Structures are given as C-alpha cells and as structure tokens.
Coordinates of C-alpha atoms in Angstrom, one line a residue:
M1 CA 0.0 0.0 0.0
K2 CA 1.3 3.5 -0.9
K3 CA 2.2 5.9 1.9
N4 CA -0.6 8.1 0.7
D5 CA -3.1 5.8 2.5
S6 CA -1.3 6.0 5.9
I7 CA -3.4 8.9 7.3
L8 CA -6.7 7.1 6.6
N9 CA -5.2 3.9 8.1
D10 CA -4.2 5.8 11.3
F11 CA -7.8 7.1 11.5
N12 CA -9.2 3.5 11.2
R13 CA -6.8 2.2 13.8
S14 CA -7.6 4.9 16.3
K15 CA -11.2 3.6 16.6
N16 CA -10.2 0.1 17.9
L17 CA -8.2 -1.1 20.9
S18 CA -5.0 -3.1 20.3
S19 CA -5.8 -6.8 19.6
W20 CA -3.5 -8.1 22.3
T21 CA -5.7 -6.4 25.0
L22 CA -8.6 -8.7 24.0
I23 CA -7.2 -11.3 26.4
F24 CA -8.4 -9.4 29.4
P25 CA -12.2 -9.3 28.6
V26 CA -11.9 -13.0 27.4
L27 CA -10.4 -14.0 30.7
L28 CA -13.0 -12.0 32.6
Y29 CA -15.8 -13.8 30.6
L30 CA -14.3 -17.2 31.3
F31 CA -14.1 -16.3 35.0
L32 CA -17.8 -15.3 34.9
L33 CA -18.6 -18.6 33.1
V34 CA -16.9 -20.6 35.9
V35 CA -18.7 -18.6 38.6
A36 CA -22.1 -19.1 36.8
Y37 CA -21.4 -22.8 36.6
Q38 CA -20.5 -23.1 40.3
V39 CA -23.6 -21.0 41.3
N40 CA -26.0 -23.2 39.3
N41 CA -24.3 -26.5 40.0
R42 CA -24.1 -25.9 43.8
Q43 CA -27.3 -23.8 43.9
I44 CA -25.4 -21.0 45.8
S45 CA -27.5 -18.2 47.1
V46 CA -26.2 -14.9 48.4
Q47 CA -27.5 -13.1 51.5
I48 CA -27.2 -9.3 51.7
G49 CA -28.4 -8.2 55.1
T50 CA -31.8 -9.8 55.5
A51 CA -32.3 -10.2 51.8
I52 CA -31.5 -13.5 50.1
I53 CA -30.7 -13.6 46.4
P54 CA -31.5 -17.2 45.2
Y55 CA -29.1 -19.0 42.9
I56 CA -31.4 -18.7 39.9
S57 CA -31.5 -14.8 40.2
L58 CA -27.8 -14.7 40.8
G59 CA -27.2 -16.8 37.6
G60 CA -29.4 -14.3 35.7
I61 CA -27.3 -11.4 37.0
I62 CA -24.1 -13.1 35.9
S63 CA -25.7 -13.8 32.5
Q64 CA -26.5 -10.1 32.1
F65 CA -22.9 -9.2 32.9
Q66 CA -21.8 -11.8 30.2
M67 CA -24.1 -10.2 27.6
L68 CA -22.7 -6.7 28.5
L69 CA -19.2 -8.1 28.1
F70 CA -20.1 -9.5 24.7
I71 CA -21.3 -6.1 23.6
L72 CA -18.2 -4.4 24.8
I73 CA -15.9 -6.9 23.1
V74 CA -17.7 -6.3 19.8
V75 CA -17.7 -2.5 20.2
F76 CA -14.0 -2.2 21.0
Y77 CA -12.6 -5.0 18.9
R78 CA -15.0 -5.2 15.9
K79 CA -14.4 -8.2 13.7
I80 CA -11.9 -10.1 16.0
G81 CA -14.2 -9.3 18.9
L82 CA -17.2 -10.8 17.1
V83 CA -15.2 -14.0 16.3
S84 CA -14.2 -14.2 20.0
V85 CA -17.8 -13.8 21.1
L86 CA -19.0 -16.6 18.8
I87 CA -16.2 -18.9 20.0
L88 CA -17.1 -18.1 23.7
S89 CA -20.8 -18.6 22.9
T90 CA -20.0 -22.0 21.3
I91 CA -18.0 -23.1 24.4
Q92 CA -20.8 -22.0 26.8
A93 CA -23.5 -23.5 24.6
T94 CA -21.7 -26.8 24.6
L95 CA -21.5 -26.8 28.4
L96 CA -25.2 -25.9 28.7
V97 CA -26.3 -28.6 26.2
L98 CA -24.4 -31.5 27.8
P99 CA -26.7 -31.8 30.9
I100 CA -29.7 -31.9 28.6
I101 CA -28.3 -34.6 26.4
Y102 CA -26.8 -36.9 29.1
G103 CA -28.7 -36.0 32.3
K104 CA -32.1 -35.1 30.9
V105 CA -31.8 -31.9 33.0
Y106 CA -33.6 -29.0 31.3
T107 CA -32.9 -26.2 33.7
S108 CA -30.2 -24.9 31.3
I109 CA -32.7 -24.2 28.5
A110 CA -33.2 -20.6 29.9
G111 CA -29.4 -20.1 29.8
I112 CA -29.2 -21.3 26.2
A113 CA -32.0 -18.9 25.2
I114 CA -30.1 -16.0 26.9
L115 CA -26.9 -17.1 25.2
I116 CA -28.5 -17.2 21.7
S117 CA -30.0 -13.7 22.4
S118 CA -26.6 -12.4 23.5
A119 CA -24.9 -13.8 20.3
A120 CA -27.7 -12.4 18.1
V121 CA -27.4 -9.0 19.7
S122 CA -23.6 -9.0 19.3
I123 CA -24.0 -9.9 15.6
L124 CA -26.5 -7.1 15.0
I125 CA -24.3 -4.6 16.9
Y126 CA -21.3 -5.7 14.8
F127 CA -23.0 -5.1 11.5
Y128 CA -24.4 -1.8 12.7
L129 CA -21.0 -0.7 13.7
K130 CA -19.5 -2.0 10.4
R131 CA -22.0 0.2 8.5
L132 CA -21.2 3.1 10.8
D133 CA -17.5 2.6 10.3
S134 CA -18.0 2.6 6.5
N135 CA -19.8 6.0 6.7
Q136 CA -17.1 7.3 9.0
N137 CA -14.4 6.1 6.5
T138 CA -16.2 7.9 3.7
I139 CA -16.3 11.1 5.8
A140 CA -12.7 10.7 6.8
K141 CA -11.7 10.1 3.1
Y142 CA -13.3 13.4 2.1
A143 CA -11.7 15.1 5.0
F144 CA -8.2 13.8 4.2
T145 CA -8.4 13.3 0.4
D146 CA -8.4 15.7 -2.6
T147 CA -11.5 14.8 -4.5
L148 CA -10.1 15.7 -7.9
T149 CA -6.8 13.7 -7.8
G150 CA -7.4 11.2 -5.0
L151 CA -4.2 12.4 -3.3
P152 CA -4.0 13.4 0.3
N153 CA -5.0 17.0 0.8
R154 CA -3.4 19.8 2.8
R155 CA -4.9 18.5 6.1
A156 CA -3.6 15.0 5.5
F157 CA -0.2 16.4 4.6
N158 CA 0.1 18.5 7.7
D159 CA -0.9 15.5 9.9
Y160 CA 1.6 13.3 8.1
L161 CA 4.4 15.9 8.4
S162 CA 3.8 16.5 12.1
K163 CA 3.7 12.8 12.8
L164 CA 6.9 12.1 10.8
I165 CA 8.8 14.8 12.6
A166 CA 7.6 13.5 16.0
E167 CA 8.8 10.0 15.1
Y168 CA 12.2 11.2 13.9
S169 CA 14.3 11.5 17.1
N170 CA 17.6 10.2 15.8
D171 CA 20.0 12.7 14.3
D172 CA 20.5 10.3 11.3
D173 CA 16.8 10.4 10.4
K174 CA 16.2 12.7 7.5
F175 CA 13.7 13.5 4.7
A176 CA 13.2 16.1 2.0
L177 CA 10.1 18.2 1.6
V178 CA 9.6 19.1 -2.0
M179 CA 7.2 21.9 -2.9
I180 CA 5.9 21.8 -6.5
D181 CA 4.1 24.5 -8.5
L182 CA 3.0 23.9 -12.1
D183 CA 4.3 26.8 -14.2
D184 CA 1.8 29.3 -15.7
F185 CA -1.1 26.9 -15.0
K186 CA -3.4 29.8 -14.5
N187 CA -3.0 30.6 -18.2
I188 CA -4.5 27.2 -19.0
N189 CA -7.5 27.7 -16.8
D190 CA -8.0 31.2 -18.2
S191 CA -7.7 30.1 -21.8
V192 CA -9.5 26.8 -22.0
G193 CA -11.5 26.7 -18.8
H194 CA -11.2 25.0 -15.4
D195 CA -12.7 21.7 -16.6
S196 CA -9.8 21.2 -19.0
G197 CA -7.4 22.4 -16.3
D198 CA -8.8 19.8 -13.9
E199 CA -8.2 17.0 -16.6
I200 CA -4.6 18.1 -16.9
L201 CA -4.1 18.1 -13.1
S202 CA -5.5 14.5 -13.0
E203 CA -3.2 13.4 -15.8
V204 CA -0.2 15.0 -14.0
V205 CA -1.0 13.0 -10.9
K206 CA -1.4 9.8 -12.9
R207 CA 2.1 10.2 -14.4
W208 CA 3.6 11.0 -11.0
K209 CA 2.0 7.9 -9.4
I210 CA 3.8 5.8 -12.1
V211 CA 7.2 7.0 -11.0
Q212 CA 6.3 7.3 -7.3
S213 CA 8.6 5.3 -4.9
A214 CA 7.1 3.3 -2.1
D215 CA 8.4 5.7 0.5
D216 CA 7.3 8.9 -1.3
F217 CA 4.3 10.8 0.1
I218 CA 2.5 13.0 -2.5
A219 CA -0.2 15.5 -1.5
R220 CA -2.1 18.2 -3.3
I221 CA -1.9 21.4 -1.3
G222 CA -4.4 23.3 -3.4
G223 CA -4.8 24.6 -7.0
D224 CA -1.7 23.7 -9.0
E225 CA 0.5 23.2 -5.9
F226 CA 1.7 19.8 -4.7
T227 CA 4.2 18.5 -2.1
I228 CA 6.3 15.3 -2.0
I229 CA 8.0 14.0 1.1
I230 CA 10.9 11.8 0.1
K231 CA 12.6 9.5 2.7
N232 CA 15.4 7.1 2.5
Y233 CA 17.7 9.0 0.1
G234 CA 21.5 9.0 0.3
S235 CA 23.2 12.0 -1.0
E236 CA 21.7 15.3 -2.2
E237 CA 22.7 14.3 -5.7
E238 CA 20.6 11.1 -5.4
L239 CA 17.7 13.2 -4.0
E240 CA 17.9 15.4 -7.0
R241 CA 17.7 12.4 -9.3
K242 CA 14.6 11.2 -7.5
I243 CA 13.0 14.6 -7.9
K244 CA 14.0 14.7 -11.6
K245 CA 11.8 11.7 -12.2
Y246 CA 8.7 13.7 -11.3
S247 CA 9.8 16.6 -13.6
T248 CA 10.5 14.3 -16.5
A249 CA 7.2 12.5 -16.1
I250 CA 5.2 15.6 -17.1
S251 CA 7.6 16.9 -19.8
S252 CA 5.9 15.2 -22.7
R253 CA 2.8 16.9 -24.1
F254 CA -0.7 16.6 -22.8
I255 CA -3.6 16.2 -25.2
I256 CA -6.9 17.4 -23.7
N257 CA -10.0 17.9 -25.8
L258 CA -7.9 17.9 -29.0
N259 CA -5.7 20.7 -27.5
Y260 CA -2.0 20.3 -27.0
F261 CA -0.4 21.5 -23.7
Y262 CA 3.2 21.5 -22.5
I263 CA 3.6 21.5 -18.7
S264 CA 6.6 22.3 -16.7
A265 CA 6.9 22.6 -12.9
S266 CA 9.1 24.4 -10.4
F267 CA 10.5 22.3 -7.5
G268 CA 11.6 23.8 -4.2
V269 CA 13.4 21.5 -1.6
A270 CA 13.9 21.9 2.1
L271 CA 15.7 19.2 4.2
Y272 CA 15.0 17.8 7.6
P273 CA 16.8 18.3 9.9
K274 CA 19.4 20.3 8.0
D275 CA 17.2 23.3 7.3
S276 CA 14.7 23.0 10.1
K277 CA 12.9 20.6 12.5
D278 CA 9.7 22.7 12.7
P279 CA 6.9 21.5 10.4
S280 CA 5.6 25.0 9.5
E281 CA 9.1 26.4 9.0
I282 CA 10.4 23.6 6.8
F283 CA 7.2 23.9 4.7
R284 CA 7.8 27.7 4.3
Y285 CA 11.4 27.1 3.3
A286 CA 10.4 24.6 0.6
D287 CA 7.9 27.1 -0.7
I288 CA 10.6 29.8 -0.8
A289 CA 12.9 27.5 -2.7
M290 CA 10.1 26.8 -5.1
Y291 CA 9.6 30.5 -5.7
F292 CA 13.3 30.8 -6.5
S293 CA 13.1 27.9 -8.9
K294 CA 10.1 29.4 -10.7
N295 CA 12.0 32.7 -11.2
S296 CA 15.4 31.2 -12.1
G297 CA 14.8 30.4 -15.7
N298 CA 16.1 27.0 -16.8
V299 CA 16.7 25.7 -13.2
N300 CA 13.5 23.9 -12.1
I301 CA 14.9 22.2 -8.9
T302 CA 16.2 24.5 -6.2
M303 CA 17.5 23.6 -2.8
Y304 CA 16.8 26.0 0.0
N305 CA 19.5 28.2 1.6
R306 CA 19.2 30.9 4.2
S307 CA 19.8 33.8 1.8
M308 CA 16.6 33.1 0.0
T309 CA 14.5 34.3 2.9
D310 CA 15.9 37.8 2.6
T311 CA 15.3 37.8 -1.1
I312 CA 11.7 36.8 -0.7
E313 CA 11.1 39.6 1.8
N314 CA 12.5 42.0 -0.8
S315 CA 10.1 40.6 -3.4
V316 CA 7.1 41.1 -1.1
A317 CA 8.2 44.7 -0.6
L318 CA 8.6 45.1 -4.3
E319 CA 5.1 43.8 -4.9
Q320 CA 3.8 46.5 -2.6
K321 CA 5.7 49.1 -4.6
I322 CA 4.1 47.9 -7.8
R323 CA 0.6 48.1 -6.3
I324 CA 1.3 51.6 -5.0
A325 CA 2.7 52.6 -8.5
L326 CA -0.5 51.4 -10.1
E327 CA -2.7 53.2 -7.6
E328 CA -0.7 56.4 -7.6
N329 CA 0.2 56.5 -11.3
N330 CA 3.9 56.1 -10.8
L331 CA 4.3 54.1 -14.0
Y332 CA 5.6 55.7 -17.2
F333 CA 6.8 54.5 -20.6
V334 CA 9.8 55.2 -22.8
L335 CA 10.1 54.7 -26.5
Q336 CA 12.9 53.0 -28.4
P337 CA 13.1 53.7 -32.1
Q338 CA 13.2 51.0 -34.8
Y339 CA 14.8 51.7 -38.1
D340 CA 14.7 50.4 -41.6
T341 CA 18.2 48.9 -42.1
K342 CA 18.6 50.1 -45.7
T343 CA 16.9 53.5 -45.8
R344 CA 17.6 54.3 -42.1
K345 CA 14.1 55.8 -41.8
I346 CA 12.3 55.4 -38.6
R347 CA 9.9 52.4 -38.8
G348 CA 8.3 53.1 -35.4
F349 CA 8.9 52.8 -31.6
E350 CA 8.7 50.1 -29.0
A351 CA 6.9 51.2 -25.8
L352 CA 8.7 50.0 -22.7
V353 CA 7.4 50.3 -19.2
R354 CA 9.3 52.0 -16.4
M355 CA 8.3 52.5 -12.7
K356 CA 9.2 54.8 -9.8
D357 CA 8.6 54.1 -6.2
E358 CA 6.7 56.4 -3.9
Y359 CA 9.9 58.4 -3.3
G360 CA 10.6 59.0 -7.0
N361 CA 13.4 56.4 -7.3
I362 CA 13.5 54.5 -10.6
I363 CA 13.1 50.7 -10.2
N364 CA 14.9 48.5 -12.7
P365 CA 12.4 46.7 -15.0
A366 CA 14.4 43.5 -14.6
S367 CA 13.5 43.6 -10.9
F368 CA 9.8 44.5 -10.9
I369 CA 8.5 42.8 -14.1
P370 CA 9.3 39.2 -12.8
V371 CA 7.5 40.0 -9.6
A372 CA 4.5 41.5 -11.5
E373 CA 4.3 38.3 -13.6
K374 CA 4.4 36.1 -10.5
T375 CA 1.7 38.0 -8.8
G376 CA -0.5 38.6 -11.9
L377 CA -0.1 42.4 -11.7
I378 CA 1.5 42.3 -15.1
T379 CA -1.9 42.4 -16.7
S380 CA -2.7 45.7 -15.1
I381 CA 0.8 47.0 -16.1
D382 CA 0.2 45.8 -19.7
N383 CA -3.1 47.6 -20.0
W384 CA -1.7 50.8 -18.5
V385 CA 1.2 50.9 -21.0
I386 CA -1.0 50.0 -24.0
R387 CA -3.7 52.6 -23.3
N388 CA -1.3 55.4 -22.4
S389 CA 1.2 54.8 -25.3
M390 CA -1.7 54.6 -27.7
L391 CA -3.2 57.9 -26.5
F392 CA 0.2 59.5 -27.0
F393 CA 1.1 57.8 -30.3
K394 CA -2.3 58.7 -31.8
R395 CA -1.3 62.3 -31.4
V396 CA 2.1 61.5 -32.9
L397 CA 0.5 60.0 -36.0
D398 CA -1.8 63.0 -36.4
I399 CA 1.1 65.5 -36.1
T400 CA 3.6 63.8 -38.4
N401 CA 1.3 62.1 -40.9
E402 CA 3.8 59.3 -40.9
N403 CA 2.8 55.6 -41.1
L404 CA 4.7 54.7 -37.9
I405 CA 4.3 51.5 -35.9
L406 CA 3.7 51.4 -32.1
S407 CA 5.0 48.2 -30.7
V408 CA 3.9 47.0 -27.3
N409 CA 4.8 43.9 -25.3
I410 CA 2.1 41.5 -24.0
S411 CA 2.8 39.0 -21.3
V412 CA 1.8 35.3 -21.7
L413 CA -0.6 35.6 -18.7
H414 CA -2.4 38.5 -20.4
L415 CA -2.6 37.1 -23.9
L416 CA -4.2 33.9 -22.8
N417 CA -6.7 35.7 -20.5
K418 CA -10.3 35.3 -21.8
G419 CA -10.9 39.0 -21.6
F420 CA -7.8 40.0 -23.6
L421 CA -9.3 40.6 -27.0
D422 CA -12.2 42.6 -25.5
E423 CA -9.7 44.8 -23.7
I424 CA -7.7 45.5 -26.9
Q425 CA -10.9 46.2 -28.9
Q426 CA -12.1 48.6 -26.2
M427 CA -8.8 50.5 -26.0
L428 CA -8.7 50.8 -29.8
N429 CA -12.2 52.3 -29.7
E430 CA -11.4 54.6 -26.8
T431 CA -8.2 56.0 -28.3
K432 CA -9.3 55.8 -31.9
F433 CA -5.9 54.3 -32.6
P434 CA -5.6 52.8 -36.1
P435 CA -5.1 49.0 -35.6
S436 CA -2.7 48.7 -38.5
N437 CA -0.3 50.9 -36.7
L438 CA -0.3 48.8 -33.6
E439 CA 2.1 45.9 -33.2
I440 CA 1.8 43.4 -30.4
E441 CA 4.9 41.6 -29.3
I442 CA 4.7 38.1 -27.9
T443 CA 7.3 35.6 -26.7
E444 CA 7.7 32.0 -27.6
S445 CA 6.8 30.9 -24.1
V446 CA 3.1 31.5 -24.9
F447 CA 3.1 28.4 -27.1
I448 CA 4.4 26.2 -24.3
S449 CA 1.4 27.2 -22.2
S450 CA -1.2 26.6 -24.9
M451 CA -0.5 26.4 -28.6
A452 CA -4.1 26.2 -29.8
K453 CA -5.4 29.0 -27.6
A454 CA -2.5 31.3 -28.5
I455 CA -3.0 30.8 -32.3
E456 CA -6.7 31.4 -31.9
T457 CA -6.1 34.7 -30.1
L458 CA -3.5 35.8 -32.6
N459 CA -5.9 35.1 -35.5
E460 CA -8.5 37.3 -33.8
L461 CA -6.0 40.1 -33.4
K462 CA -5.2 39.8 -37.1
K463 CA -8.9 40.2 -37.9
L464 CA -8.8 43.5 -36.0
G465 CA -6.0 44.6 -38.2
V466 CA -3.3 44.5 -35.5
C467 CA 0.3 43.4 -36.5
I468 CA 2.0 40.5 -34.6
A469 CA 5.7 40.3 -33.7
L470 CA 7.4 37.2 -32.3
D471 CA 9.9 38.5 -29.8
D472 CA 13.2 36.8 -28.6
F473 CA 13.0 34.3 -31.5
G474 CA 15.4 31.4 -31.0
T475 CA 15.7 31.6 -27.3
G476 CA 12.8 29.3 -26.3
Y477 CA 10.4 26.9 -28.0
S478 CA 11.8 27.3 -31.5
S479 CA 10.2 25.0 -34.1
L480 CA 9.5 25.3 -37.8
S481 CA 6.4 23.3 -37.4
Y482 CA 4.8 25.8 -35.1
L483 CA 6.3 28.8 -36.8
S484 CA 4.5 27.9 -40.0
K485 CA 1.1 28.0 -38.2
L486 CA 1.6 31.4 -36.6
P487 CA -0.2 34.5 -38.1
I488 CA 2.8 36.8 -37.4
D489 CA 4.3 39.6 -39.4
L490 CA 7.7 40.1 -37.8
L491 CA 10.5 38.0 -36.2
K492 CA 12.6 39.7 -33.6
I493 CA 16.1 38.3 -33.3
D494 CA 17.2 38.3 -29.6
K495 CA 20.1 40.4 -28.5
S496 CA 22.0 37.4 -27.3
F497 CA 22.4 36.2 -30.9
I498 CA 23.4 39.7 -32.1
D499 CA 26.2 39.7 -29.5
E500 CA 27.6 36.6 -31.0
L501 CA 27.9 38.1 -34.5
L502 CA 31.5 39.3 -33.9
V503 CA 32.5 36.4 -31.6
S504 CA 32.1 33.3 -33.7
E505 CA 31.3 32.1 -37.2
S506 CA 28.6 29.9 -35.8
G507 CA 26.9 32.9 -34.3
R508 CA 26.8 34.7 -37.7
N509 CA 25.5 31.5 -39.3
Y510 CA 22.7 31.2 -36.8
V511 CA 21.5 34.8 -37.3
E512 CA 21.7 34.3 -41.1
A513 CA 19.6 31.1 -40.8
I514 CA 16.9 33.0 -38.7
I515 CA 16.7 35.8 -41.3
S516 CA 16.5 33.3 -44.1
I517 CA 13.7 31.3 -42.4
G518 CA 11.8 34.6 -41.7
H519 CA 12.0 35.6 -45.3
I520 CA 11.0 32.2 -46.6
M521 CA 7.9 32.4 -44.5
N522 CA 7.2 36.0 -45.7
F523 CA 8.0 37.5 -42.3
S524 CA 9.9 40.7 -41.9
V525 CA 12.9 40.5 -39.6
I526 CA 14.2 43.0 -37.0
S527 CA 17.4 42.6 -35.0
E528 CA 17.4 44.1 -31.5
G529 CA 20.3 45.0 -29.3
V530 CA 22.5 46.4 -32.2
E531 CA 25.2 48.4 -30.4
N532 CA 28.0 49.0 -33.0
Q533 CA 28.5 49.7 -36.7
K534 CA 30.2 46.3 -37.4
Q535 CA 27.1 44.5 -36.2
L536 CA 24.9 46.7 -38.3
D537 CA 27.0 46.1 -41.4
I538 CA 26.8 42.3 -41.0
L539 CA 23.0 42.5 -40.4
T540 CA 22.6 44.7 -43.5
N541 CA 24.5 42.2 -45.6
L542 CA 22.5 39.3 -44.2
G543 CA 19.3 41.0 -45.1
S544 CA 17.8 42.0 -41.7
D545 CA 14.9 44.3 -42.6
F546 CA 15.0 46.5 -39.5
M547 CA 17.2 47.2 -36.5
Q548 CA 16.7 48.4 -32.9
G549 CA 19.5 49.2 -30.5
Y550 CA 21.7 51.7 -28.8
L551 CA 23.6 52.3 -32.0
W552 CA 20.8 54.5 -33.4
G553 CA 18.6 55.1 -30.4
K554 CA 18.3 54.3 -26.7
P555 CA 14.9 54.2 -25.0
M556 CA 13.7 57.8 -24.6
L557 CA 11.0 59.8 -23.1
P558 CA 8.0 60.7 -25.3
K559 CA 9.2 64.4 -25.7
D560 CA 12.5 63.1 -27.0
A561 CA 10.8 60.8 -29.4
L562 CA 8.9 63.8 -30.8
K563 CA 12.2 65.7 -31.2
L564 CA 13.7 62.7 -33.0
L565 CA 10.7 63.0 -35.4
G566 CA 11.5 66.7 -36.0
V567 CA 8.5 68.0 -34.2
S568 CA 8.9 71.6 -33.0
D569 CA 9.2 72.5 -29.3
E570 CA 5.9 74.4 -29.4
I571 CA 4.0 71.5 -30.8
I572 CA 5.8 69.1 -28.4
K573 CA 4.7 71.2 -25.4
S574 CA 1.1 71.4 -26.6
T575 CA 1.1 67.6 -27.4
L576 CA 2.4 66.6 -23.9
L577 CA -0.1 68.9 -22.2
A578 CA -3.0 67.6 -24.2

C-alpha cells in the first residue's frame, strides 16, 4: 500500500483497541462462566443483610454481565471481537447442552436462550458498527483526500508531516520536503477553462504515481501546488535524481479535448533536519525555494538556503511598490526607435514600461517585471502601457502624418486571458488608434502554455488589423512546425544572438539562418540590441529588414521621441499637455 493511505489507516486504527488487549475481557468472561457454573451447580445463594438472592437470580445477573461483556468486546474489537464472542458462545452453549443430552436436566434451557440472544445482539451490533465505520471512513476520506486527484489533501499532509517529525528522534533520520508548482497553470485555466485544467491536473498526478517510490508521500496542497515527502535517500545528488523523475514524467505533451499542452513545474526543496525541525518552518522554506526555482529560468529544482529568505522579503516589498505605483500612477513609458536597415528611416517605436517608487526612485524593470508576472499584476501594467502609449502615439500620428508603428509587449498571462481581446478592442475604440499601426509583441513561451489558444487569439488580433511580432525568437520553443502555423508579421532576433555576430562564425550563421527562415515564410525580420557599426554592417549584408538598439537610439521619453521625429518645441509642449 502507498504511503498516501497512511493517514486514513491511522484514522481507522484509532477507533479500535489493540488486539492483544482482548485477552483481558476474554479471561473475565471465562471467569464469569466458571462462577455461573458453580452457582448453578451448587445452587449457591447470596444473602445481603436480611435479603437473600437465590441462585437462579444470581445466575441471571451473571448472564446479564456476560451479555454486557459480549457487547463491549464487539464494540471495542470489531471483527476479531465478534469472532471471539462466537467462540465463547459456542463453548458456553456446549456446556449448557451437555446436561440436557446426558442428564435429561432441562434447567439450562433458559441459559441457552439468553446465550442465543446475546450472540444475536452481538452480531446485530457488529453489522451496525460496520456500516457506521463505513460511513465514517467515507467522511474521513473526504476530510483527508483531494476529491479531484485522489491524493492526500493539505490537512492530511500537515498530519503526516507532524507525525513524521515526531517519530524522527535520531539525528541520522532525514527526509526532503519538496514543494511543487505547475508553471503558468493559471493561463491554461483562463484560456481553455477549469474543466480542461482539472483534466490536466488529474493526468499530471497519474504520471507521478507511475514513478512514485514506495516511501514517497505525495499530496495536493491546493490549486496547482503539490508536495512530496521523500525519505530514504542517500546524497543530495541522489535526491535530485529522484525529484527529476517527477519533472521528466510531465515533460511530454498533454492532449486534452484535442488541444496540446506542455507543462513544466518548479520544485523547491527543504531538508529535515538540516534546514529546520519545525513543520511550518520547513514547509515555508520549501515554498521559498520553489519560488526561486520558478524565477530562475532554466533551473527547475532548487535547494533552500538561508539567503533566499531575505530575497523573498524583498520581493514582497517590491510587490507592494508595484501596487502603489498602479494606484498612484507612478508608471511611465519610454520609446525606443526602430529603423529600416537600408533606408535608415524610422519604422516606429517600441513602448517599454518604467516605474518609480513612492519616493521617486526609478526601479529596474528586470526587478519588478518578474514580480509582476508572478503576482498577476503584469496584466494591469500591460493595460496601462498599451492605453497610455496609444493615446500619446495617436497624437504623434496626427502630427507627423507618418505611417509609424507602435510596438507593445504583452505577457503570456495577459494574452491567454479570456478578456484580452475585448480589452484590446475597447482600447482601440477609446483611443481611436488605427489597428494597422499597432504591433503586439509576444514571446515563444506563450506556445508552451497553450499552442491552440495562442493561435486562436492571434488570429482574432489579425482580424482586428493588428500586427503581430514574435519577440526573442530562437531563445525558447523554436520549431519550424509551429512557426508555419503562426499568423505573425515580424520576427525579432534576440540580442544574445546579435552579441555573437562578432564572436564566432557559428553565431553569424545562426543569425543568417533565422533571417532566411523569416523571409522564406514571408515575415519581416528585426534585429534588436544592435550596439555598434560592425554588427549593423553584418546584419545589413545578411538581409535584416529592421534594427533596434543603442547604436541609433536608446529608450527615450515621449518628448525626446517627438524631437527625433522633427516636431517643433511648441508642438511638443502642446502635445504633452493635451
């Protein structure tokens, strides 16, 4: 039996006395049997004061005690108790029948009747208790079991963890508490609904049960969070290999209702007794390690260390700063120009979010954006940037009469949200911004979350007239098979590949291949992160259509973007005040 059943087994055992204690009521019953035999055989009466209790009444009193003892045996020992009652009844019945057979003495008939009644009552009580136990087991199962996956729930996990720590008194005893969170699972629920999400959760658990070791205890804490307690491991390297089995088990695609999904998970590990001996503390440490794993990129298994606690506290503080920035309008955007590589004309601008804290200090986007994505605040940030940059850029288009592109980034969480398309349509209507001048940038990670939903959403955007750019191409889920299905207009080559242009021949070949693939599929190609003339010359020769980078323009405030477009100071002032 798997360790997952141990909590329910403990509940069942707690209702019955230990079997070895049955010897005491059995001995008491045999003692009463001997006493009853002596009373009836010798016709012993008992005098209490002036009252005399005849032997027949005394035998009846003893019989009532025997019946009560039968009932207690069945109540406290259940099945083994009933078997004992039936054996004792058989022994006593034999003793009562013998005088009738051999001595033609019928005084024991009343005793036989009482004995049969006692056995019958014991049997009825047993079956009543059995039914009651079954109902209690059902209640206990729901109390300790997650109804969707069949795993122990948070209550069962807490009980198991506390019991395990209480049992571990030796310094050599150890176990690992692994906290697991399925990455971006909310996107799946938001995009295809909770029913499909539940099916995926059930399939995840099925795969884990296949690789589960006998000593592993798996529980669902809630939502897309799980825990595993792993005992009997040797080194930390061996522990990591064991955890890797669970990660590998869910790496292949899931097919739910004809939709393909790719699931990954973040694993945080805290060790007993190395990190803590306190149940709540070790759980919190595993959760902290899981958070680090989720935000560390390619590392999906992270061991807890003390420095993580300080970092988490900083993240909580940063989350509060983001909320304050949204409430007090401390967000702003900058614009980085994009150029036609051959004509050197401005193609448009990419709007990039920036944030100040309540004291006016600028916070690095690399710090606050991951926190915003983790907490779901990125959707509010996206909407703020889109709406405000569209309002500004609509005035730019009116002033310059140029066919410029406004490029905005959309997070995976936001794109797969059911209300995303309605939000874009509403903002286009409110700002009267021409859809053909709006370009939405997405990253490859969106296709890991839900390929079908992402393509459906992109097609709807295209129907609105919006352009689509695939950002950071080549850094993630790159595949020609999915690329051919995407309704995109532009490929953006990530800066990491541009940096390799002057370093190695393979770097140059890789960029050339991306540009060729883009052109074969009728996509335009833009290279971002261009910082020097040599890079630009190579990209021009390779056929990159557009470029973006510090060489020709750093991210700038809206007023500086207007100056770059040749707008007069007077018009700039009136535009910014509008």
